[in-house]
Amino acid sequence: MNESMKKSIADTFNAKLKTPWIWLVIVLTIGLTVLFYFSQKPQIVIYSRYVKSLTEYQLLESRLMRSMEHVRSGYGVDSVLIQSQTMTLREMMVSFSREMDELNILGTETPPPGVMSRFEREVLGKVAGMRRYVTARMDWIDRWNSVKAEILALQTDAAFSVAPVLDSARAGFSVSRSPDVILPDTLLFELDALLSENNDLAIAWSRFDNDITLMYCMELVQFFQMRTLDEMSLKSKIPMIFYFLSIVLLLSTFFFLFRSKI
């Protein structure tokens, strides 16, 4: 009895599988399952989070550049704060790059590798350049104070004529002394060395005082914003597709059951 019942059930199941309606029901069920799966993927949250992270990077970089302006002039320098800011900037970049690699492995759409590598290279290079600049500029400021004090102590017209040049150099501008300045040879040598190093520091400053990293950062922000908009557009369409397929599945199921009884 059991064997005949099992055989009857198997024959009925095989017969049903040969009808096109059961395959339509199966396909619709699979389609709804896939649609539900994609509706639960949190790409919008992920992309929005990275837009927020890049915005925080822009804010931190602007604060760091304000701190670097103090280093450039030698007034109000907080070396501990600058060290902390540069470390934070570097850690943010390393963490961001690592997360992009992880997302890429998971199959989530990420920015083009070329854009990411350029952004990472520029940020890490900028941080390294800032650290070198801070050390060199602070040493230069100490020598500037000493040289200026020695020159002004001479109380001569030549000494006072050099003061504006020294002040411009302290402000970070690339300057040179007039060849007509008459000072003791030792002071002239120290002054020329000081101004020459200031010119080198001005070149170093120009290498990281630019908008290149911000330009790459904005490119990444635009990428994530576009992906967020695409995901929002897709998510808004999913309920309509889901309802439509559900209605088709329900009608197909009823039709299949109705045809089965005939």
Short mmCIF file of C-alpha atoms in Angstrom, two decimals:
data_model
loop_
_atom_site.label_atom_id
_atom_site.label_comp_id
_atom_site.label_asym_id
_atom_site.label_seq_id
_atom_site.Cartn_x
_atom_site.Cartn_y
_atom_site.Cartn_z
CA MET A 1 0.00 0.00 0.00
CA ASN A 2 2.74 2.37 0.95
CA GLU A 3 4.70 1.51 -2.19
CA SER A 4 1.71 2.05 -4.45
CA MET A 5 0.97 5.38 -2.72
CA LYS A 6 4.55 6.49 -3.15
CA LYS A 7 4.45 5.48 -6.81
CA SER A 8 1.21 7.37 -7.31
CA ILE A 9 2.65 10.50 -5.70
CA ALA A 10 5.81 10.25 -7.80
CA ASP A 11 3.81 9.78 -10.99
CA THR A 12 1.62 12.77 -10.13
CA PHE A 13 4.67 14.92 -9.34
CA ASN A 14 6.38 13.93 -12.58
CA ALA A 15 3.24 14.65 -14.54
CA LYS A 16 2.91 18.09 -12.97
CA LEU A 17 6.52 18.91 -13.78
CA LYS A 18 5.76 18.38 -17.46
CA THR A 19 3.19 21.18 -17.47
CA PRO A 20 4.41 24.71 -18.31
CA TRP A 21 2.41 26.29 -15.49
CA ILE A 22 4.40 24.63 -12.71
CA TRP A 23 7.64 25.93 -14.27
CA LEU A 24 6.16 29.39 -14.42
CA VAL A 25 5.33 29.16 -10.72
CA ILE A 26 8.85 27.94 -9.94
CA VAL A 27 10.50 30.70 -12.01
CA LEU A 28 8.35 33.38 -10.40
CA THR A 29 9.15 32.05 -6.93
CA ILE A 30 12.87 32.11 -7.68
CA GLY A 31 12.54 35.60 -9.13
CA LEU A 32 10.80 36.87 -6.01
CA THR A 33 13.48 35.28 -3.82
CA VAL A 34 16.28 36.94 -5.82
CA LEU A 35 14.43 40.25 -5.78
CA PHE A 36 14.03 40.05 -2.01
CA TYR A 37 17.73 39.24 -1.65
CA PHE A 38 18.81 42.30 -3.62
CA SER A 39 16.36 44.50 -1.74
CA GLN A 40 18.10 43.57 1.51
CA LYS A 41 21.66 44.35 0.35
CA PRO A 42 22.81 47.47 2.24
CA GLN A 43 24.68 49.24 -0.59
CA ILE A 44 22.94 52.54 0.14
CA VAL A 45 24.15 52.49 3.73
CA ILE A 46 27.66 51.49 2.65
CA TYR A 47 27.97 54.18 0.00
CA SER A 48 26.51 56.86 2.27
CA ARG A 49 28.99 55.89 4.97
CA TYR A 50 31.92 56.38 2.63
CA VAL A 51 30.61 59.76 1.48
CA LYS A 52 30.57 60.73 5.17
CA SER A 53 34.11 59.39 5.67
CA LEU A 54 35.45 61.36 2.71
CA THR A 55 33.69 64.49 3.93
CA GLU A 56 35.37 64.03 7.31
CA TYR A 57 38.69 63.65 5.49
CA GLN A 58 38.17 66.99 3.74
CA LEU A 59 37.37 68.67 7.04
CA LEU A 60 40.43 67.18 8.75
CA GLU A 61 42.72 68.18 5.89
CA SER A 62 41.48 71.77 5.99
CA ARG A 63 42.12 71.90 9.75
CA LEU A 64 45.57 70.42 9.27
CA MET A 65 46.45 73.02 6.65
CA ARG A 66 45.47 75.78 9.08
CA SER A 67 47.81 74.24 11.64
CA MET A 68 50.54 74.05 9.00
CA GLU A 69 50.15 77.78 8.35
CA HIS A 70 51.20 78.32 11.97
CA VAL A 71 54.25 76.15 11.35
CA ARG A 72 55.10 78.15 8.26
CA SER A 73 55.08 81.45 10.17
CA GLY A 74 56.45 80.01 13.41
CA TYR A 75 53.69 81.52 15.55
CA GLY A 76 51.31 79.51 17.70
CA VAL A 77 52.70 76.11 16.69
CA ASP A 78 51.24 73.06 18.43
CA SER A 79 53.50 70.23 17.31
CA VAL A 80 51.54 67.62 19.29
CA LEU A 81 48.30 68.62 17.55
CA ILE A 82 49.95 68.51 14.13
CA GLN A 83 51.46 65.10 14.84
CA SER A 84 48.03 63.82 15.89
CA GLN A 85 46.32 65.30 12.83
CA THR A 86 48.82 63.85 10.37
CA MET A 87 48.60 60.43 12.02
CA THR A 88 44.79 60.55 11.88
CA LEU A 89 44.87 61.57 8.22
CA ARG A 90 47.21 58.70 7.38
CA GLU A 91 45.16 56.16 9.35
CA MET A 92 41.97 57.31 7.64
CA MET A 93 43.57 56.78 4.23
CA VAL A 94 44.98 53.34 5.08
CA SER A 95 41.65 52.23 6.58
CA PHE A 96 39.69 53.55 3.61
CA SER A 97 41.97 51.79 1.12
CA ARG A 98 41.72 48.51 3.07
CA GLU A 99 37.93 48.70 3.12
CA MET A 100 37.85 49.30 -0.64
CA ASP A 101 39.94 46.16 -1.15
CA GLU A 102 37.56 44.17 1.06
CA LEU A 103 34.51 45.44 -0.81
CA ASN A 104 36.15 44.59 -4.10
CA ILE A 105 36.71 41.02 -2.92
CA LEU A 106 33.04 40.77 -1.87
CA GLY A 107 31.96 41.88 -5.34
CA THR A 108 30.60 45.29 -4.32
CA GLU A 109 31.13 48.03 -6.87
CA THR A 110 34.06 50.25 -5.87
CA PRO A 111 35.84 53.24 -7.46
CA PRO A 112 38.22 52.54 -10.35
CA PRO A 113 41.60 51.24 -9.09
CA GLY A 114 43.43 54.11 -10.81
CA VAL A 115 41.47 56.76 -8.91
CA MET A 116 41.97 54.98 -5.58
CA SER A 117 45.71 54.48 -6.11
CA ARG A 118 46.22 58.13 -7.09
CA PHE A 119 44.27 59.34 -4.08
CA GLU A 120 46.15 57.04 -1.70
CA ARG A 121 49.53 58.00 -3.18
CA GLU A 122 48.78 61.72 -2.95
CA VAL A 123 47.51 61.55 0.64
CA LEU A 124 50.39 59.45 1.96
CA GLY A 125 52.89 61.64 0.09
CA LYS A 126 51.27 64.77 1.48
CA VAL A 127 51.40 63.47 5.06
CA ALA A 128 55.07 62.48 4.69
CA GLY A 129 55.89 65.88 3.18
CA MET A 130 54.13 67.69 6.02
CA ARG A 131 56.08 65.79 8.66
CA ARG A 132 59.41 66.59 7.01
CA TYR A 133 58.38 70.22 6.58
CA VAL A 134 57.40 70.61 10.24
CA THR A 135 60.80 69.39 11.46
CA ALA A 136 62.78 71.46 8.96
CA ARG A 137 60.69 74.61 9.41
CA MET A 138 60.88 74.58 13.20
CA ASP A 139 64.68 74.27 13.02
CA TRP A 140 64.72 77.10 10.47
CA ILE A 141 62.62 79.36 12.72
CA ASP A 142 65.07 78.84 15.58
CA ARG A 143 67.98 79.90 13.32
CA TRP A 144 65.92 82.80 11.96
CA ASN A 145 65.41 84.18 15.46
CA SER A 146 69.14 83.93 16.15
CA VAL A 147 70.25 85.51 12.86
CA LYS A 148 67.76 88.35 13.06
CA ALA A 149 68.75 89.15 16.63
CA GLU A 150 72.44 89.29 15.62
CA ILE A 151 71.74 91.51 12.60
CA LEU A 152 69.50 93.97 14.44
CA ALA A 153 72.05 94.16 17.25
CA LEU A 154 74.42 95.91 14.81
CA GLN A 155 72.13 98.96 14.77
CA THR A 156 73.16 99.92 11.22
CA ASP A 157 71.15 101.01 8.19
CA ALA A 158 72.16 97.84 6.38
CA ALA A 159 70.94 95.74 9.29
CA PHE A 160 67.57 97.48 9.36
CA SER A 161 67.19 97.17 5.57
CA VAL A 162 67.51 93.38 5.87
CA ALA A 163 64.70 93.15 8.46
CA PRO A 164 61.81 93.27 5.89
CA VAL A 165 63.51 90.53 3.87
CA LEU A 166 63.78 88.37 6.96
CA ASP A 167 60.13 89.02 7.82
CA SER A 168 59.02 88.01 4.32
CA ALA A 169 61.09 84.84 4.60
CA ARG A 170 59.45 84.01 7.92
CA ALA A 171 56.05 84.42 6.26
CA GLY A 172 57.12 81.68 3.87
CA PHE A 173 57.81 83.73 0.75
CA SER A 174 60.78 82.98 -1.46
CA VAL A 175 63.12 85.99 -1.15
CA SER A 176 66.78 86.93 -1.49
CA ARG A 177 68.89 89.77 -0.07
CA SER A 178 70.20 92.71 -2.02
CA PRO A 179 73.82 92.30 -3.11
CA ASP A 180 74.50 95.82 -1.81
CA VAL A 181 73.89 94.86 1.82
CA ILE A 182 77.02 95.32 3.91
CA LEU A 183 77.27 92.99 6.90
CA PRO A 184 80.04 91.02 8.57
CA ASP A 185 81.07 88.04 6.47
CA THR A 186 79.88 85.57 9.10
CA LEU A 187 76.42 87.13 9.23
CA LEU A 188 76.24 87.35 5.45
CA PHE A 189 77.02 83.64 5.19
CA GLU A 190 74.37 82.76 7.81
CA LEU A 191 71.83 85.08 6.16
CA ASP A 192 72.40 83.63 2.69
CA ALA A 193 72.17 80.08 4.04
CA LEU A 194 68.97 80.97 5.88
CA LEU A 195 67.33 82.53 2.82
CA SER A 196 68.46 79.68 0.58
CA GLU A 197 66.91 77.08 2.89
CA ASN A 198 63.74 79.18 3.08
CA ASN A 199 63.48 79.02 -0.71
CA ASP A 200 63.83 75.22 -0.56
CA LEU A 201 61.12 75.11 2.11
CA ALA A 202 58.89 77.29 -0.06
CA ILE A 203 59.19 74.70 -2.84
CA ALA A 204 58.44 71.91 -0.35
CA TRP A 205 55.39 73.85 0.85
CA SER A 206 54.02 74.21 -2.68
CA ARG A 207 54.18 70.42 -3.13
CA PHE A 208 51.52 69.77 -0.51
CA ASP A 209 49.77 73.15 -0.37
CA ASN A 210 47.50 72.33 -3.32
CA ASP A 211 44.08 70.91 -4.06
CA ILE A 212 45.20 67.68 -5.73
CA THR A 213 44.12 65.41 -2.87
CA LEU A 214 40.84 67.28 -2.51
CA MET A 215 40.25 66.91 -6.25
CA TYR A 216 40.70 63.13 -6.04
CA CYS A 217 38.61 63.07 -2.88
CA MET A 218 35.75 64.87 -4.64
CA GLU A 219 36.01 62.40 -7.50
CA LEU A 220 35.48 59.57 -5.04
CA VAL A 221 32.63 61.43 -3.33
CA GLN A 222 30.90 61.87 -6.67
CA PHE A 223 31.33 58.16 -7.40
CA PHE A 224 29.68 57.12 -4.12
CA GLN A 225 26.95 59.74 -4.49
CA MET A 226 26.10 58.43 -7.97
CA ARG A 227 26.04 54.84 -6.70
CA THR A 228 23.79 55.93 -3.84
CA LEU A 229 21.38 57.60 -6.27
CA ASP A 230 21.40 54.51 -8.49
CA GLU A 231 20.67 52.27 -5.51
CA MET A 232 17.89 54.56 -4.33
CA SER A 233 16.35 54.50 -7.80
CA LEU A 234 16.60 50.70 -7.91
CA LYS A 235 15.22 50.31 -4.40
CA SER A 236 12.24 52.49 -5.29
CA LYS A 237 11.38 50.20 -8.22
CA ILE A 238 11.79 46.92 -6.36
CA PRO A 239 8.44 47.10 -4.44
CA MET A 240 6.52 47.68 -7.69
CA ILE A 241 8.25 44.73 -9.38
CA PHE A 242 7.77 42.64 -6.26
CA TYR A 243 4.02 43.34 -6.13
CA PHE A 244 3.63 42.67 -9.84
CA LEU A 245 5.45 39.33 -9.67
CA SER A 246 3.48 38.38 -6.55
CA ILE A 247 0.20 38.98 -8.35
CA VAL A 248 1.41 37.00 -11.38
CA LEU A 249 2.56 34.18 -9.09
CA LEU A 250 -0.78 34.13 -7.28
CA LEU A 251 -2.76 34.05 -10.54
CA SER A 252 -0.45 31.39 -11.98
CA THR A 253 -0.87 29.25 -8.87
CA PHE A 254 -4.66 29.53 -9.01
CA PHE A 255 -4.67 28.76 -12.73
CA PHE A 256 -2.39 25.79 -12.19
CA LEU A 257 -4.62 24.44 -9.43
CA PHE A 258 -7.71 25.06 -11.56
CA ARG A 259 -6.21 23.22 -14.54
CA SER A 260 -5.13 20.39 -12.28
CA LYS A 261 -8.72 19.68 -11.28
CA ILE A 262 -9.98 19.56 -14.84
#
